[in-house]
GROMACS .gro file of C-alpha atoms in nm:
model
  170
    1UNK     CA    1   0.652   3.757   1.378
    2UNK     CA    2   0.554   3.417   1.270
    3UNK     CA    3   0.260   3.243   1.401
    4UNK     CA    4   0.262   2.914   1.482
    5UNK     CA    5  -0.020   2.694   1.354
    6UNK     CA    6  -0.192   2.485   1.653
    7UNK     CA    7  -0.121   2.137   1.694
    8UNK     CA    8  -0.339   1.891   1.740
    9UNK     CA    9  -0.344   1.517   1.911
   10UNK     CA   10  -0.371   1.184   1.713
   11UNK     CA   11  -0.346   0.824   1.805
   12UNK     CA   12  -0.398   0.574   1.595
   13UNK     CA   13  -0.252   0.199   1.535
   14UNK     CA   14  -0.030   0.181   1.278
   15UNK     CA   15   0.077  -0.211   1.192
   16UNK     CA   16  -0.087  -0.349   1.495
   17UNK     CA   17   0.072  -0.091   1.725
   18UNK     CA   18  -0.049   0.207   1.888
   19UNK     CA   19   0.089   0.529   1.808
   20UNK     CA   20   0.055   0.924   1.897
   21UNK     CA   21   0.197   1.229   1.781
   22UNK     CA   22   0.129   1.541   1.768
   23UNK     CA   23   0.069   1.753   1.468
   24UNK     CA   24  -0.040   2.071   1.270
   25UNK     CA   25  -0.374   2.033   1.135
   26UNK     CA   26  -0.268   2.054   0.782
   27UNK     CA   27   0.026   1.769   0.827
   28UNK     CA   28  -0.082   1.501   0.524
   29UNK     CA   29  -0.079   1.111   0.642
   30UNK     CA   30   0.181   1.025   0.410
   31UNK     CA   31   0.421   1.266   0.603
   32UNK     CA   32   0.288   1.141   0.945
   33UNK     CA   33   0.352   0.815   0.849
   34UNK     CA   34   0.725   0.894   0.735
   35UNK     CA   35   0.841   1.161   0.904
   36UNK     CA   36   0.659   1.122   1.266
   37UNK     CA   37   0.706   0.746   1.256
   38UNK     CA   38   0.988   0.702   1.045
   39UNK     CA   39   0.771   0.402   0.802
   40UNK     CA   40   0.927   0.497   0.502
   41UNK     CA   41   0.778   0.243   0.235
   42UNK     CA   42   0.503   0.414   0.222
   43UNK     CA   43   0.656   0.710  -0.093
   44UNK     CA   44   0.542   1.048  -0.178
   45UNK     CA   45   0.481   1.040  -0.616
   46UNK     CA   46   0.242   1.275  -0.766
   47UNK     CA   47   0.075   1.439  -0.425
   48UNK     CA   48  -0.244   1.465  -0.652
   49UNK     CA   49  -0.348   1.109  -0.574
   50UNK     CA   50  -0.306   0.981  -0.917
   51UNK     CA   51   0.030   0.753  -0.929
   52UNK     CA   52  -0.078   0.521  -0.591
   53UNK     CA   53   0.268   0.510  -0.413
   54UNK     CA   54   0.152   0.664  -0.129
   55UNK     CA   55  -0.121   0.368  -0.066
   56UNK     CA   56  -0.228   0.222   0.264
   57UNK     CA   57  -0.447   0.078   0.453
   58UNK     CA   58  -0.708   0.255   0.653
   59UNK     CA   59  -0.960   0.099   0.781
   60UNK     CA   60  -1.014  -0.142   0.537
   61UNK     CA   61  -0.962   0.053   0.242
   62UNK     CA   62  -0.725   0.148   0.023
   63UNK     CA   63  -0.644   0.487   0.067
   64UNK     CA   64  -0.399   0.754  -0.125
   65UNK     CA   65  -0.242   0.897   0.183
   66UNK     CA   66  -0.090   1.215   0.030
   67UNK     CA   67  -0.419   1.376   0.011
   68UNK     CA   68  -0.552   1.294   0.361
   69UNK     CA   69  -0.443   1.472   0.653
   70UNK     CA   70  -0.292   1.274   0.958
   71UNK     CA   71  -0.598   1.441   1.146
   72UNK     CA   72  -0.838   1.283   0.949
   73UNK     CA   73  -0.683   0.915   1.056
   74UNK     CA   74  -0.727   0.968   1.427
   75UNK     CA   75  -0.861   0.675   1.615
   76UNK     CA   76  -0.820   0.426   1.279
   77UNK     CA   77  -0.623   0.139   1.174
   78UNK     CA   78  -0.340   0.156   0.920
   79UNK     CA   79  -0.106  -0.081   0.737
   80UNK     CA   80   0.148   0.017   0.576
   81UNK     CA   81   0.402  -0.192   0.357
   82UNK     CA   82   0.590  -0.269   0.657
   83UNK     CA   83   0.276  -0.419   0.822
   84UNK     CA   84   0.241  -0.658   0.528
   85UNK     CA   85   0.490  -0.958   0.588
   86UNK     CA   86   0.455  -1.231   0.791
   87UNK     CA   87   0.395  -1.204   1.159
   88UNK     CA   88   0.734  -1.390   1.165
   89UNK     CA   89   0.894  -1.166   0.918
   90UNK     CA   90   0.902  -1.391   0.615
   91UNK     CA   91   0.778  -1.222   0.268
   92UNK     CA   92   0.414  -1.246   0.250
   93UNK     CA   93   0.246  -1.458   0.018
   94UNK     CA   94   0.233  -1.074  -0.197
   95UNK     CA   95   0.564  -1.009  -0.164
   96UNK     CA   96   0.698  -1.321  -0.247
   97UNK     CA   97   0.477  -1.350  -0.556
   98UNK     CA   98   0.595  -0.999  -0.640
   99UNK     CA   99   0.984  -1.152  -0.577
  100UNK     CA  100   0.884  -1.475  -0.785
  101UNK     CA  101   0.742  -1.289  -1.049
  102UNK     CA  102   0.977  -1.004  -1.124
  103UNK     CA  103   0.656  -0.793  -1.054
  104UNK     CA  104   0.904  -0.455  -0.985
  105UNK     CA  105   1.142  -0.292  -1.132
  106UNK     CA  106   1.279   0.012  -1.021
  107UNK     CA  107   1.043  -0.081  -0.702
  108UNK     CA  108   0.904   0.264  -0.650
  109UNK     CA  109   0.566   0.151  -0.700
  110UNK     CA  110   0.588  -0.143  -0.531
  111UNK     CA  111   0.499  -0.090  -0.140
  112UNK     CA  112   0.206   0.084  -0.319
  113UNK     CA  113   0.094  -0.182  -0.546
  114UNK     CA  114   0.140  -0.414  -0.298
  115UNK     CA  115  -0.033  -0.257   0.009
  116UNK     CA  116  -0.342  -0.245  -0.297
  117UNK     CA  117  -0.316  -0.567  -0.377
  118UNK     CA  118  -0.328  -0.683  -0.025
  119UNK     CA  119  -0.650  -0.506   0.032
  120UNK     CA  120  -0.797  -0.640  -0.323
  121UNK     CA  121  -0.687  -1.009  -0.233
  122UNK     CA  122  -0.898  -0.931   0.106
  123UNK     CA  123  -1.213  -0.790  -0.103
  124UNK     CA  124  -1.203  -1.085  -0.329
  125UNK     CA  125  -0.916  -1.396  -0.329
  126UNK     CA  126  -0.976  -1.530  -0.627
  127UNK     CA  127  -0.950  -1.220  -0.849
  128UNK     CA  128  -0.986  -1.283  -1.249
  129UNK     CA  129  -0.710  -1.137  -1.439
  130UNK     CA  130  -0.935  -0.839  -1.583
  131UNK     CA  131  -1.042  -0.806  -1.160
  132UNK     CA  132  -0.698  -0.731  -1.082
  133UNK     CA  133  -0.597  -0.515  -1.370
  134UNK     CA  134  -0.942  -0.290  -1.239
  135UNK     CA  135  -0.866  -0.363  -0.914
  136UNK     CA  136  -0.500  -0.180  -0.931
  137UNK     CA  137  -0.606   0.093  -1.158
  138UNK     CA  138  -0.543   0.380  -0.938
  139UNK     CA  139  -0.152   0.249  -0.863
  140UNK     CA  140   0.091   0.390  -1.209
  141UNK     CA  141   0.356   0.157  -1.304
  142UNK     CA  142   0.646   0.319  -1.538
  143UNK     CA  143   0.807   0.006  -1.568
  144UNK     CA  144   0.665  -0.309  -1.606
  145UNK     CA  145   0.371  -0.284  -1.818
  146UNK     CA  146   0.194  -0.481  -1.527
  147UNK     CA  147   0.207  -0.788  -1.717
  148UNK     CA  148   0.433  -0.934  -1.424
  149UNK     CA  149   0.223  -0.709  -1.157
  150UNK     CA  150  -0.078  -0.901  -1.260
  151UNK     CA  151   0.099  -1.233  -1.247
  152UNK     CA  152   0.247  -1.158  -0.902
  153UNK     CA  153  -0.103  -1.173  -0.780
  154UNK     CA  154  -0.218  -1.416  -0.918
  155UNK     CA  155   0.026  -1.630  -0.739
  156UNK     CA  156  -0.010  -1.487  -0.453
  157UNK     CA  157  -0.380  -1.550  -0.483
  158UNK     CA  158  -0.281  -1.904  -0.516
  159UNK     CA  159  -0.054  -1.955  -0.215
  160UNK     CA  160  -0.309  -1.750  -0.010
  161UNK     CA  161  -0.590  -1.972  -0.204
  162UNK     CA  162  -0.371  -2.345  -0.117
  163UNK     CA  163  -0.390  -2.411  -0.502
  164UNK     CA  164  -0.155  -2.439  -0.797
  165UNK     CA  165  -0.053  -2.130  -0.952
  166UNK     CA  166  -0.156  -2.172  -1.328
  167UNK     CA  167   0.041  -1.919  -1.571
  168UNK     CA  168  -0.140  -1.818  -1.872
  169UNK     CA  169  -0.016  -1.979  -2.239
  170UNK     CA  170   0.148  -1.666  -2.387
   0.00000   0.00000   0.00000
């Protein structure tokens, strides 16, 4: 007979609301987050934390959420992609840069980039071109070639900054 592994409480606010579940202590975040609370932006890639599509929030950092276990989140703060837009639900000033831009592709990526960009943007608003390439390193791209990832925040940087967006002489 099979044994049934314990479950465990967690609450934590996900997006500016407060959620609960329950689940096995080995659940990952990345399957709380789309399985318990059906948020499913946020994508499962590599599971070895290397490709950045499972990337959220936590906290205040950017975290890889297919190597942390929903456990480990108790009592924190999340954002996910779908916490990123507008209060109103107009494109943030990320995703419409990313729109504007043509900074996706196939758009796998994307809620992953994004949710990194937003918390780069955060850590420092008027990022330098080499700052953002560094600053997204841990998020894989098979697409793009990031020129157009870069560029899409940059502008975004912009709008968020109230200045002109200035593309680079190519």
């Amino acid at each position: 007979m099979a044994t049934q592994a314990k479950k465990t409480q967690v609450s934590m606010k996900v997006n500016g609301v407060e959620v609960d579940g329950l689940v096995e202590p080995r659940t990952l975040l990345v399957h709380f987050i789309r399985e318990n609370l059906q948020l499913t932006g946020t994508h499962i890639g590599c599971e070895t934390t290397h490709c950045g599509a499972c990337t959220v929030d936590i906290d205040g950092l950017s975290v890889k959420s297919c190597t942390m276990f929903a456990v480990q989140a108790d009592g924190s703060e999340i954002t996910t992609i779908e916490g990123i837009a507008n209060a109103d639900g107009t494109l943030s000033a990320l995703q419409e840069g990313f729109r504007q831009m043509h900074g996706l592709q196939c758009g796998f990526c994307t809620p992953g980039m994004i949710t990194r960009a937003h918390r780069l943007l955060q850590e420092n608003p008027d990022p330098t071109e080499e700052e953002i390439r560094f600053g997204i390193a841990g998020n894989l791209c098979r697409c793009t070639g990031y020129q157009n990832i870069v560029r899409a925040i940059q502008y975004a940087a912009a709008k968020i900054n109230g200045t002109e967006f200035q593309e680079a002489a190519e």
